[in-house]
Every structure is written in C-alpha cells, then in structure tokens.
C-alpha cells in the first residue's frame, strides 16, 4: 500500500522524482498513523501546497481527464497554455490562503434503471486542490480503515470483493443480504463527517479547506444552490470522504456481528453473508444506518439463499452450484445479465451500419469497449459469457461490412475470422484469469 517504498534501495534524495518524494511522504504519514492510532496530525496544510504534491495532483487529474466545471476551462486548454504557471498560481493561492473553491456544475448521467444520477463537477483547479488534499490525508485514514471496505481505495478493487464473497459462500455463509444506502453521498452529514476527520487531523487550516469543499454550492439553471449536507458525486475527494464516514459502519459491524455475519462493502453497495437470521441482521443494519442519519434502500434490499437463487453485485452474478469435481456445492460467479446486456448495447450502437464511417473506425471504437469489459470480468467462470460476446461482436462487424456493401446475409465465408482478427485487428483476448477461492 503506502509502505512499498520502505524496502527499496534508497537513492540520493536529490535525484528523486516528484512521485518518489510524494511516495515517501505518504509512507511516513501511513506508518505514523498505523503505529499511533490515537495520534492527531497537527501540521498537514503545508504539505498540500508542496510542489511535488501539487504537481502529482495535476498529473492525476490530467490522466483522469473529465469535463470542465462552471468556468469552462478544459484540460486541453491548460496543456496548450503554460502548465507551470497554472500550477504556480494554485500553489500561491494555497500559500496565501486566498484559495476559494468555485461552485460545482450540475450534470446528470443515466442509470441502469432509467433514472438519472446527479453529478456535481468541480473546476479543473478545484479538482487539483482536492486531489492534493486527498494525496496527503488518504494514507492517514487508510491506516484505520477496515478490510471489509473495497471501493475507491489504493490496492483494493471489485475483484477482491468478489473473491471475498466467493470465499465466505464456500465457508457456508449461504444467506445473503444484498442492499445499498439510499442517496448515500447526498445524505452525509457535514458536521459529523468533520468531527470524524478531526479525530485524526487537528490542523485547523486543513479542516477549513475540507469544509470549503463540502460547502461549495451547486450551479443549476443559473442558480447557485447552497448545500447543508452531502459530499457531491463528481468531486475527486468525495469517495474518500464517504469512506471516512462509512468506516463507522464497518467498525460497528465488526464489533457486533463479525463472528456470525461477514460484511463486504464497496462504497455504498453492501453484501452481508451469514448462516442464518438474515432478517434480524437486516433490521440491525437499518438501525445502525439510521444512527448515522442514513437510510437503507428498501427497494433494492433483498435476502436470498445462495444455494437456491443467485444474486448480483458489482456486475457479477453469484450462486452456489453443484460441482462434479468436488461432488458438492461450491460458489461460482460470472458477468451478470445486466453487464452482458450493457456491452451488447454498446457493440450494437458502434456497429450500426447506418453510421457514415469505415469498418476500420468501427473496430477502433469497439476494441476499447470490449477490452475494458473483458478485463473487468476476466475472472473465474466467465468463459461461456466471453464466447457469447466474442461471437456477437463478430456477427455485428460482419453485418456492418455486408450492409455497407449492400449485401444480404452475414458473409461467414467471405469475412473470415482471420480477416476480422488478423487484418482488421478486432479485439480477441478472451482468456479467463482464474482466482483462488480462498
């Protein structure tokens, strides 16, 4: 995590890159926090405007790309101007304490159920400052976070969460509570969140800066709407703040129920595995969330027996099924139906023969979509799904070529797999990466 640099051969500090200097800072903060659980950090603000921190924050924001905020300033415009001058101006504002975050730009993105998810987009400058703050404080809170949390954390991902679910299913935790928190990001209480942060950070300047991020208004229809709660989705630092707030839930569950029920949390999505008493545990979870002024999403909460019915989590479908090899039921998981339909819709849209583009352009657009989907689901039991998607992509590209040539049929003889994969370069890496159950 943040300790990887401890065993490396140390170079002369004068020759360190900005990334190496930042890594060393994060390592020291992490080790200090890990070794002293009750220590409060009182000098952190000066770390935020360090050149190596600001420079690395810019690099990460640039790599993430993203849309512009209310000022309309884009990553490309900054790159085409004087990047050094832009970063220096941010550093100067932080040093002089004249920095004030701008209002957030409201945008909506469609969700799987047809509704829209509200996002609040900060300006590029604010994203850089938020990233700088995140780089400094994240190691401190990472030292405290529980192992049950997998979302938006260094060295943790959805594959590890899936592996944990499979492990506990194989250990006999067959009763599953699948749930999430209703409007989690928008319901976080500012005062309680700041109190949680203050238990680890006593630097008033740093706390004031984080408070400014939380209180920044949202610009919608030319009106600035003030916020009294919530950490807006779209902000660089929002996932970390949400994890800090929900760590109270992780710790509370560990103390009260860990021996009988295992929680796996990915941001606001939660799976609880137990051997029995799932209904009672759901009531307990609801009460714990209410004590944090959060609400369990009743419409999306369900209890299933994994030996009788499958359930979805993070784009995977889980179930216990009979294994011929072991002569007993074991946990398996594969891409969910919704995930499969999602990639099919993308393939269909890209290969629409009415688009006025050449087939080479279609393949160029299609490959990143296929590669991303396959890499995410490249885990155990995905082979059958991969064959279906591979076949569907072949059919759609063949159909595109035939229709553009005003021909009928799919042209299996004329448009061979050799042509698709070796000449056009269509994505063809569908091998499965098997994961150990435990």
Tab-separated table of C-alpha atoms in Angstrom:
chain	number	residue	atom	x	y	z
A	1	UNK	CA	0.000	0.000	0.000
A	2	UNK	CA	1.874	3.074	1.278
A	3	UNK	CA	4.781	1.050	2.712
A	4	UNK	CA	6.161	-0.356	-0.531
A	5	UNK	CA	8.994	2.172	-0.586
A	6	UNK	CA	10.330	1.032	2.802
A	7	UNK	CA	12.326	-1.904	1.431
A	8	UNK	CA	13.578	-0.351	-1.783
A	9	UNK	CA	17.175	0.663	-2.239
A	10	UNK	CA	17.228	4.291	-1.257
A	11	UNK	CA	18.540	6.691	-3.828
A	12	UNK	CA	20.105	10.053	-3.180
A	13	UNK	CA	17.147	12.298	-2.285
A	14	UNK	CA	18.375	14.948	-4.685
A	15	UNK	CA	17.749	12.568	-7.592
A	16	UNK	CA	14.221	11.586	-6.513
A	17	UNK	CA	11.342	12.319	-8.854
A	18	UNK	CA	8.255	14.172	-7.632
A	19	UNK	CA	6.389	10.843	-7.493
A	20	UNK	CA	9.124	9.332	-5.288
A	21	UNK	CA	9.077	12.303	-2.939
A	22	UNK	CA	5.303	12.045	-2.640
A	23	UNK	CA	5.517	8.303	-2.020
A	24	UNK	CA	7.987	8.902	0.802
A	25	UNK	CA	5.662	11.490	2.366
A	26	UNK	CA	2.703	9.121	2.150
A	27	UNK	CA	4.734	6.263	3.591
A	28	UNK	CA	5.727	8.325	6.632
A	29	UNK	CA	2.154	9.516	7.219
A	30	UNK	CA	0.790	5.971	6.901
A	31	UNK	CA	3.352	4.452	9.272
A	32	UNK	CA	2.802	7.229	11.821
A	33	UNK	CA	-0.964	6.726	11.714
A	34	UNK	CA	-0.654	2.937	11.846
A	35	UNK	CA	1.729	2.913	14.797
A	36	UNK	CA	-0.220	5.525	16.791
A	37	UNK	CA	-3.997	5.007	16.373
A	38	UNK	CA	-4.857	7.930	18.663
A	39	UNK	CA	-2.373	10.426	17.204
A	40	UNK	CA	-3.844	13.635	15.707
A	41	UNK	CA	-1.892	15.242	12.877
A	42	UNK	CA	-1.488	18.962	13.503
A	43	UNK	CA	0.760	20.058	10.586
A	44	UNK	CA	-0.672	18.966	7.238
A	45	UNK	CA	-1.790	22.076	5.361
A	46	UNK	CA	1.786	22.939	4.392
A	47	UNK	CA	2.066	19.514	2.729
A	48	UNK	CA	-0.833	20.312	0.380
A	49	UNK	CA	0.985	23.125	-1.435
A	50	UNK	CA	4.313	21.310	-1.685
A	51	UNK	CA	5.450	21.340	-5.314
A	52	UNK	CA	5.711	17.557	-5.572
A	53	UNK	CA	2.174	17.145	-4.194
A	54	UNK	CA	0.616	19.805	-6.442
A	55	UNK	CA	2.490	18.502	-9.488
A	56	UNK	CA	1.396	14.906	-8.874
A	57	UNK	CA	-2.168	16.106	-8.257
A	58	UNK	CA	-2.141	17.796	-11.677
A	59	UNK	CA	-0.803	14.641	-13.357
A	60	UNK	CA	-3.560	12.514	-11.829
A	61	UNK	CA	-6.302	14.992	-12.738
A	62	UNK	CA	-4.958	15.199	-16.282
A	63	UNK	CA	-4.888	11.382	-16.548
A	64	UNK	CA	-8.498	11.159	-15.361
A	65	UNK	CA	-9.464	13.730	-17.975
A	66	UNK	CA	-13.024	14.746	-17.054
A	67	UNK	CA	-15.380	17.514	-18.101
A	68	UNK	CA	-14.847	21.209	-17.300
A	69	UNK	CA	-16.501	22.965	-14.377
A	70	UNK	CA	-18.559	26.163	-14.456
A	71	UNK	CA	-15.603	28.199	-15.738
A	72	UNK	CA	-15.455	26.095	-18.927
A	73	UNK	CA	-11.684	25.616	-18.631
A	74	UNK	CA	-10.631	22.227	-20.039
A	75	UNK	CA	-7.572	20.047	-19.582
A	76	UNK	CA	-6.590	20.659	-23.224
A	77	UNK	CA	-6.685	24.434	-22.809
A	78	UNK	CA	-4.380	24.224	-19.785
A	79	UNK	CA	-1.989	21.886	-21.635
A	80	UNK	CA	-1.912	24.258	-24.609
A	81	UNK	CA	-1.032	27.192	-22.359
A	82	UNK	CA	1.574	27.414	-19.585
A	83	UNK	CA	1.001	24.435	-17.238
A	84	UNK	CA	3.776	25.532	-14.878
A	85	UNK	CA	2.255	28.983	-14.498
A	86	UNK	CA	-1.180	27.452	-13.848
A	87	UNK	CA	0.169	25.159	-11.112
A	88	UNK	CA	2.199	28.015	-9.589
A	89	UNK	CA	-0.931	30.161	-9.348
A	90	UNK	CA	-2.733	27.402	-7.433
A	91	UNK	CA	0.238	26.961	-5.136
A	92	UNK	CA	0.376	30.712	-4.452
A	93	UNK	CA	-3.349	30.848	-3.590
A	94	UNK	CA	-2.927	27.988	-1.121
A	95	UNK	CA	0.153	29.569	0.486
A	96	UNK	CA	-1.568	32.972	0.794
A	97	UNK	CA	-4.820	31.256	1.878
A	98	UNK	CA	-6.763	33.167	-0.759
A	99	UNK	CA	-7.999	29.978	-2.427
A	100	UNK	CA	-11.786	29.599	-2.589
A	101	UNK	CA	-13.455	26.735	-4.482
A	102	UNK	CA	-15.890	27.685	-7.232
A	103	UNK	CA	-19.454	26.422	-7.395
A	104	UNK	CA	-19.977	22.963	-8.862
A	105	UNK	CA	-21.554	22.358	-12.271
A	106	UNK	CA	-24.615	20.099	-12.151
A	107	UNK	CA	-24.848	17.335	-14.751
A	108	UNK	CA	-26.947	14.175	-14.932
A	109	UNK	CA	-25.918	10.741	-16.184
A	110	UNK	CA	-28.360	7.886	-16.944
A	111	UNK	CA	-28.585	4.922	-14.562
A	112	UNK	CA	-29.381	1.305	-15.412
A	113	UNK	CA	-32.950	1.606	-14.097
A	114	UNK	CA	-33.717	4.521	-16.439
A	115	UNK	CA	-33.374	7.262	-13.824
A	116	UNK	CA	-30.590	9.822	-13.750
A	117	UNK	CA	-27.738	10.211	-11.300
A	118	UNK	CA	-26.859	13.812	-10.352
A	119	UNK	CA	-23.181	14.701	-10.525
A	120	UNK	CA	-21.517	17.923	-9.412
A	121	UNK	CA	-18.395	18.735	-11.426
A	122	UNK	CA	-15.699	20.954	-9.861
A	123	UNK	CA	-13.437	23.133	-11.992
A	124	UNK	CA	-10.060	21.713	-13.016
A	125	UNK	CA	-8.336	23.959	-10.459
A	126	UNK	CA	-10.594	22.693	-7.670
A	127	UNK	CA	-10.041	19.096	-8.753
A	128	UNK	CA	-6.276	19.628	-8.472
A	129	UNK	CA	-6.595	21.064	-4.952
A	130	UNK	CA	-8.952	18.267	-3.914
A	131	UNK	CA	-6.510	15.707	-5.301
A	132	UNK	CA	-3.641	17.342	-3.404
A	133	UNK	CA	-5.631	17.138	-0.157
A	134	UNK	CA	-6.541	13.532	-0.913
A	135	UNK	CA	-2.909	12.579	-1.538
A	136	UNK	CA	-1.957	13.969	1.869
A	137	UNK	CA	-4.775	12.701	4.097
A	138	UNK	CA	-5.578	9.371	2.428
A	139	UNK	CA	-2.602	7.472	3.968
A	140	UNK	CA	-3.709	8.588	7.436
A	141	UNK	CA	-7.219	7.188	7.095
A	142	UNK	CA	-6.089	4.123	5.156
A	143	UNK	CA	-4.246	3.089	8.317
A	144	UNK	CA	-7.616	2.995	10.134
A	145	UNK	CA	-9.986	1.555	7.511
A	146	UNK	CA	-11.356	-1.969	7.902
A	147	UNK	CA	-10.612	-4.798	5.490
A	148	UNK	CA	-14.346	-5.109	4.717
A	149	UNK	CA	-14.214	-1.961	2.543
A	150	UNK	CA	-13.082	-2.362	-1.078
A	151	UNK	CA	-14.338	0.674	-3.001
A	152	UNK	CA	-12.145	3.630	-4.047
A	153	UNK	CA	-9.128	2.571	-2.015
A	154	UNK	CA	-5.476	2.031	-3.020
A	155	UNK	CA	-4.646	-1.586	-3.893
A	156	UNK	CA	-8.296	-2.633	-3.493
A	157	UNK	CA	-10.853	-3.370	-6.192
A	158	UNK	CA	-14.080	-5.113	-7.152
A	159	UNK	CA	-12.279	-8.368	-7.985
A	160	UNK	CA	-11.086	-8.668	-4.395
A	161	UNK	CA	-14.613	-8.018	-3.131
A	162	UNK	CA	-15.921	-10.762	-5.457
A	163	UNK	CA	-13.247	-13.125	-4.198
A	164	UNK	CA	-14.265	-12.452	-0.590
A	165	UNK	CA	-17.902	-13.191	-1.390
A	166	UNK	CA	-16.984	-16.474	-3.024
A	167	UNK	CA	-14.754	-17.373	-0.071
A	168	UNK	CA	-17.496	-16.889	2.507
A	169	UNK	CA	-20.086	-18.655	0.358
A	170	UNK	CA	-17.758	-21.665	0.289
A	171	UNK	CA	-17.344	-21.372	4.065
A	172	UNK	CA	-21.085	-21.948	4.486
A	173	UNK	CA	-22.392	-18.374	4.699
A	174	UNK	CA	-25.258	-19.089	2.316
A	175	UNK	CA	-27.801	-16.468	3.479
A	176	UNK	CA	-27.119	-13.215	1.633
A	177	UNK	CA	-28.354	-9.680	2.322
A	178	UNK	CA	-27.883	-7.615	-0.841
A	179	UNK	CA	-28.514	-3.918	-0.234
A	180	UNK	CA	-27.315	-0.362	-0.676
A	181	UNK	CA	-27.687	3.002	1.017
A	182	UNK	CA	-30.243	5.412	-0.426
A	183	UNK	CA	-28.571	8.611	-1.702
A	184	UNK	CA	-25.515	7.893	0.435
A	185	UNK	CA	-23.265	10.627	-0.961
A	186	UNK	CA	-26.048	13.205	-0.735
A	187	UNK	CA	-27.034	12.297	2.838
A	188	UNK	CA	-23.676	12.535	4.608
A	189	UNK	CA	-23.895	14.992	7.492
A	190	UNK	CA	-21.211	17.677	7.261
A	191	UNK	CA	-20.820	18.224	10.999
A	192	UNK	CA	-20.472	14.521	11.780
A	193	UNK	CA	-18.054	13.962	8.901
A	194	UNK	CA	-15.861	16.865	10.013
A	195	UNK	CA	-15.883	15.503	13.568
A	196	UNK	CA	-14.709	12.122	12.261
A	197	UNK	CA	-11.913	13.793	10.306
A	198	UNK	CA	-10.972	15.919	13.334
A	199	UNK	CA	-10.350	12.756	15.370
A	200	UNK	CA	-7.268	12.250	13.225
A	201	UNK	CA	-6.490	15.770	11.990
A	202	UNK	CA	-6.224	18.780	14.283
A	203	UNK	CA	-4.774	21.143	11.662
A	204	UNK	CA	-7.370	23.939	11.531
A	205	UNK	CA	-6.268	25.105	8.085
A	206	UNK	CA	-6.728	21.633	6.616
A	207	UNK	CA	-10.137	21.225	8.259
A	208	UNK	CA	-11.208	24.627	6.941
A	209	UNK	CA	-10.148	23.641	3.418
A	210	UNK	CA	-12.140	20.384	3.557
A	211	UNK	CA	-15.131	22.283	4.932
A	212	UNK	CA	-14.978	24.643	1.949
A	213	UNK	CA	-15.176	21.644	-0.399
A	214	UNK	CA	-18.252	20.391	1.437
A	215	UNK	CA	-19.992	23.755	1.489
A	216	UNK	CA	-19.328	24.694	-2.158
A	217	UNK	CA	-22.643	25.426	-3.861
A	218	UNK	CA	-24.018	23.729	-6.967
A	219	UNK	CA	-24.799	25.816	-10.047
A	220	UNK	CA	-28.006	24.609	-11.696
A	221	UNK	CA	-30.077	26.558	-14.224
A	222	UNK	CA	-28.048	29.703	-13.490
A	223	UNK	CA	-28.871	29.487	-9.784
A	224	UNK	CA	-26.361	28.685	-7.069
A	225	UNK	CA	-27.784	26.169	-4.594
A	226	UNK	CA	-26.134	26.010	-1.182
A	227	UNK	CA	-25.590	22.606	0.402
A	228	UNK	CA	-26.052	21.763	4.064
A	229	UNK	CA	-25.228	18.061	3.728
A	230	UNK	CA	-23.717	15.599	1.292
A	231	UNK	CA	-20.386	15.205	-0.449
A	232	UNK	CA	-21.129	15.621	-4.160
A	233	UNK	CA	-20.557	12.764	-6.575
A	234	UNK	CA	-18.106	14.017	-9.154
A	235	UNK	CA	-15.643	15.515	-6.714
A	236	UNK	CA	-12.174	13.956	-6.557
A	237	UNK	CA	-12.181	13.749	-2.771
A	238	UNK	CA	-15.819	12.635	-2.357
A	239	UNK	CA	-15.194	8.839	-2.363
A	240	UNK	CA	-12.540	9.192	0.352
A	241	UNK	CA	-14.847	11.364	2.479
A	242	UNK	CA	-17.650	8.815	2.040
A	243	UNK	CA	-15.318	6.006	3.143
A	244	UNK	CA	-14.314	8.021	6.216
A	245	UNK	CA	-17.987	8.483	7.104
A	246	UNK	CA	-18.919	4.831	6.455
A	247	UNK	CA	-15.921	3.485	8.362
A	248	UNK	CA	-18.053	3.951	11.458
A	249	UNK	CA	-20.473	1.398	9.996
A	250	UNK	CA	-17.630	-1.011	9.167
A	251	UNK	CA	-16.206	-0.811	12.679
A	252	UNK	CA	-19.607	-1.077	14.359
A	253	UNK	CA	-20.499	-4.157	12.340
A	254	UNK	CA	-17.141	-5.771	13.060
A	255	UNK	CA	-17.563	-5.351	16.826
A	256	UNK	CA	-21.170	-6.544	16.986
A	257	UNK	CA	-21.634	-9.108	14.226
A	258	UNK	CA	-18.310	-10.145	12.640
A	259	UNK	CA	-18.293	-13.674	14.142
A	260	UNK	CA	-21.708	-14.542	12.666
A	261	UNK	CA	-22.082	-12.260	9.642
A	262	UNK	CA	-19.485	-11.004	7.157
A	263	UNK	CA	-19.921	-7.572	5.582
A	264	UNK	CA	-18.400	-6.662	2.216
A	265	UNK	CA	-18.809	-3.005	1.267
A	266	UNK	CA	-17.957	-1.266	-1.981
A	267	UNK	CA	-18.733	2.432	-1.409
A	268	UNK	CA	-22.498	2.463	-0.696
A	269	UNK	CA	-23.160	-1.058	-2.043
A	270	UNK	CA	-23.227	-3.728	0.659
A	271	UNK	CA	-23.383	-7.516	0.799
A	272	UNK	CA	-23.735	-9.336	4.118
A	273	UNK	CA	-23.233	-13.091	4.292
A	274	UNK	CA	-24.457	-15.166	7.203
A	275	UNK	CA	-25.526	-18.703	8.033
A	276	UNK	CA	-28.931	-17.701	9.436
A	277	UNK	CA	-31.009	-14.870	10.950
A	278	UNK	CA	-30.672	-12.689	7.849
A	279	UNK	CA	-33.947	-10.861	8.576
A	280	UNK	CA	-32.797	-9.875	12.072
A	281	UNK	CA	-29.449	-8.685	10.757
A	282	UNK	CA	-31.191	-6.533	8.138
A	283	UNK	CA	-33.116	-4.784	10.917
A	284	UNK	CA	-29.859	-4.243	12.837
A	285	UNK	CA	-28.177	-2.786	9.737
A	286	UNK	CA	-31.111	-0.430	9.212
A	287	UNK	CA	-30.836	0.815	12.805
A	288	UNK	CA	-27.099	1.339	12.528
A	289	UNK	CA	-27.554	3.402	9.359
A	290	UNK	CA	-30.322	5.479	10.927
A	291	UNK	CA	-27.994	6.322	13.825
A	292	UNK	CA	-25.692	7.784	11.151
A	293	UNK	CA	-28.639	9.627	9.548
A	294	UNK	CA	-28.519	7.318	6.522
A	295	UNK	CA	-31.324	5.218	5.065
A	296	UNK	CA	-31.255	1.627	3.843
A	297	UNK	CA	-32.662	1.463	0.313
A	298	UNK	CA	-35.682	-0.780	0.932
A	299	UNK	CA	-36.489	-1.131	-2.774
A	300	UNK	CA	-33.064	-2.592	-3.511
A	301	UNK	CA	-32.655	-4.671	-0.362
A	302	UNK	CA	-33.236	-8.397	-0.729
A	303	UNK	CA	-32.419	-11.593	1.125
A	304	UNK	CA	-31.538	-14.694	-0.879
A	305	UNK	CA	-30.302	-18.193	-0.209
A	306	UNK	CA	-27.283	-18.558	-2.495
A	307	UNK	CA	-27.896	-22.302	-2.808
A	308	UNK	CA	-31.366	-21.662	-4.225
A	309	UNK	CA	-31.114	-18.324	-6.025
A	310	UNK	CA	-28.365	-16.170	-7.493
A	311	UNK	CA	-27.685	-12.521	-6.678
A	312	UNK	CA	-25.835	-9.670	-8.398
A	313	UNK	CA	-23.069	-7.499	-7.003
A	314	UNK	CA	-20.628	-5.179	-8.779
A	315	UNK	CA	-21.535	-6.511	-12.219
A	316	UNK	CA	-21.155	-10.180	-11.231
A	317	UNK	CA	-23.765	-12.859	-10.608
A	318	UNK	CA	-23.083	-15.229	-7.688
A	319	UNK	CA	-24.556	-18.613	-6.834
A	320	UNK	CA	-23.678	-21.914	-5.192
A	321	UNK	CA	-23.918	-24.778	-7.679
A	322	UNK	CA	-23.095	-28.478	-7.688
A	323	UNK	CA	-19.542	-29.253	-8.777
A	324	UNK	CA	-18.751	-32.558	-10.488
A	325	UNK	CA	-15.118	-32.205	-9.438
A	326	UNK	CA	-15.699	-31.774	-5.710
A	327	UNK	CA	-19.044	-33.625	-5.517
A	328	UNK	CA	-20.534	-30.745	-3.519
A	329	UNK	CA	-21.937	-27.278	-3.978
A	330	UNK	CA	-19.387	-24.515	-4.432
A	331	UNK	CA	-19.598	-20.821	-5.221
A	332	UNK	CA	-19.331	-19.645	-8.813
A	333	UNK	CA	-19.699	-16.205	-10.351
A	334	UNK	CA	-19.775	-14.727	-13.829
A	335	UNK	CA	-20.770	-11.463	-15.585
A	336	UNK	CA	-24.319	-10.536	-14.620
A	337	UNK	CA	-27.176	-10.352	-17.115
A	338	UNK	CA	-27.218	-6.541	-16.838
A	339	UNK	CA	-23.469	-6.382	-17.513
A	340	UNK	CA	-23.847	-8.616	-20.572
A	341	UNK	CA	-26.737	-6.546	-21.933
A	342	UNK	CA	-24.747	-3.361	-21.354
A	343	UNK	CA	-21.810	-4.451	-23.540
A	344	UNK	CA	-24.201	-5.812	-26.176
A	345	UNK	CA	-25.904	-2.413	-26.413
A	346	UNK	CA	-22.542	-0.707	-26.837
A	347	UNK	CA	-21.473	-3.170	-29.538
A	348	UNK	CA	-24.765	-2.688	-31.376
A	349	UNK	CA	-24.519	1.108	-31.269
A	350	UNK	CA	-20.925	1.185	-32.541
A	351	UNK	CA	-21.601	-1.320	-35.360
A	352	UNK	CA	-24.757	0.395	-36.646
A	353	UNK	CA	-24.369	0.108	-40.438
A	354	UNK	CA	-26.092	3.489	-40.913
A	355	UNK	CA	-23.093	5.272	-39.384
A	356	UNK	CA	-21.065	7.045	-42.094
A	357	UNK	CA	-17.711	5.574	-41.046
A	358	UNK	CA	-15.364	2.909	-42.331
A	359	UNK	CA	-15.089	-0.518	-40.732
A	360	UNK	CA	-11.576	0.338	-39.504
A	361	UNK	CA	-13.066	3.176	-37.462
A	362	UNK	CA	-15.737	0.838	-36.075
A	363	UNK	CA	-13.082	-1.619	-34.919
A	364	UNK	CA	-11.033	1.226	-33.437
A	365	UNK	CA	-14.047	2.343	-31.350
A	366	UNK	CA	-15.142	-1.191	-30.494
A	367	UNK	CA	-11.841	-2.548	-29.190
A	368	UNK	CA	-11.523	-0.332	-26.060
A	369	UNK	CA	-15.114	-1.195	-25.063
A	370	UNK	CA	-14.515	-4.928	-25.463
A	371	UNK	CA	-11.121	-4.777	-23.758
A	372	UNK	CA	-12.451	-2.845	-20.769
A	373	UNK	CA	-15.465	-5.126	-20.300
A	374	UNK	CA	-13.437	-8.327	-20.627
A	375	UNK	CA	-10.640	-7.118	-18.332
A	376	UNK	CA	-13.168	-6.231	-15.627
A	377	UNK	CA	-14.926	-9.613	-15.869
A	378	UNK	CA	-11.794	-11.659	-16.540
A	379	UNK	CA	-12.359	-13.882	-13.526
A	380	UNK	CA	-13.458	-17.455	-12.855
A	381	UNK	CA	-16.492	-18.920	-14.644
A	382	UNK	CA	-16.616	-16.192	-17.335
A	383	UNK	CA	-15.597	-18.378	-20.296
A	384	UNK	CA	-19.109	-19.081	-21.544
A	385	UNK	CA	-20.121	-15.415	-21.377
A	386	UNK	CA	-16.942	-14.390	-23.171
A	387	UNK	CA	-17.639	-16.788	-26.039
A	388	UNK	CA	-21.100	-15.266	-26.452
A	389	UNK	CA	-19.759	-11.705	-26.546
A	390	UNK	CA	-16.962	-12.683	-28.934
A	391	UNK	CA	-19.486	-14.312	-31.265
A	392	UNK	CA	-21.854	-11.339	-31.026
A	393	UNK	CA	-19.065	-8.865	-31.862
A	394	UNK	CA	-18.103	-10.960	-34.902
A	395	UNK	CA	-21.717	-11.041	-36.136
A	396	UNK	CA	-22.167	-7.289	-35.726
A	397	UNK	CA	-18.925	-6.398	-37.547
A	398	UNK	CA	-19.758	-8.820	-40.362
A	399	UNK	CA	-23.235	-7.351	-40.637
A	400	UNK	CA	-21.784	-3.840	-40.764
A	401	UNK	CA	-19.475	-4.794	-43.642
A	402	UNK	CA	-22.215	-6.616	-45.581
A	403	UNK	CA	-24.827	-3.870	-45.190
A	404	UNK	CA	-22.378	-1.138	-46.172
A	405	UNK	CA	-21.631	-3.216	-49.272
A	406	UNK	CA	-25.422	-3.520	-49.863
A	407	UNK	CA	-25.300	-7.287	-49.473
A	408	UNK	CA	-27.535	-9.667	-47.576
A	409	UNK	CA	-26.562	-12.290	-45.022
A	410	UNK	CA	-23.612	-12.317	-42.645
A	411	UNK	CA	-20.852	-13.372	-45.037
A	412	UNK	CA	-19.259	-16.116	-42.958
A	413	UNK	CA	-17.349	-17.401	-45.991
A	414	UNK	CA	-16.197	-14.016	-47.300
A	415	UNK	CA	-15.494	-12.377	-43.946
A	416	UNK	CA	-13.435	-14.961	-42.097
A	417	UNK	CA	-12.147	-14.857	-38.548
A	418	UNK	CA	-8.663	-14.446	-39.960
A	419	UNK	CA	-9.791	-11.258	-41.703
A	420	UNK	CA	-11.551	-9.923	-38.585
A	421	UNK	CA	-8.751	-10.572	-36.140
A	422	UNK	CA	-5.533	-10.529	-38.156
A	423	UNK	CA	-6.330	-7.878	-40.763
A	424	UNK	CA	-8.884	-5.601	-39.092
A	425	UNK	CA	-7.369	-6.164	-35.638
A	426	UNK	CA	-10.634	-6.856	-33.816
A	427	UNK	CA	-10.101	-7.486	-30.083
A	428	UNK	CA	-9.584	-11.208	-29.454
A	429	UNK	CA	-8.120	-11.633	-25.950
A	430	UNK	CA	-10.888	-13.506	-24.144
A	431	UNK	CA	-8.874	-15.752	-21.850
A	432	UNK	CA	-10.067	-16.120	-18.260
A	433	UNK	CA	-7.922	-15.329	-15.232
A	434	UNK	CA	-8.771	-17.913	-12.592
A	435	UNK	CA	-8.852	-16.750	-8.987
A	436	UNK	CA	-8.266	-18.886	-5.927
A	437	UNK	CA	-11.371	-19.394	-3.858
A	438	UNK	CA	-9.510	-18.785	-0.569
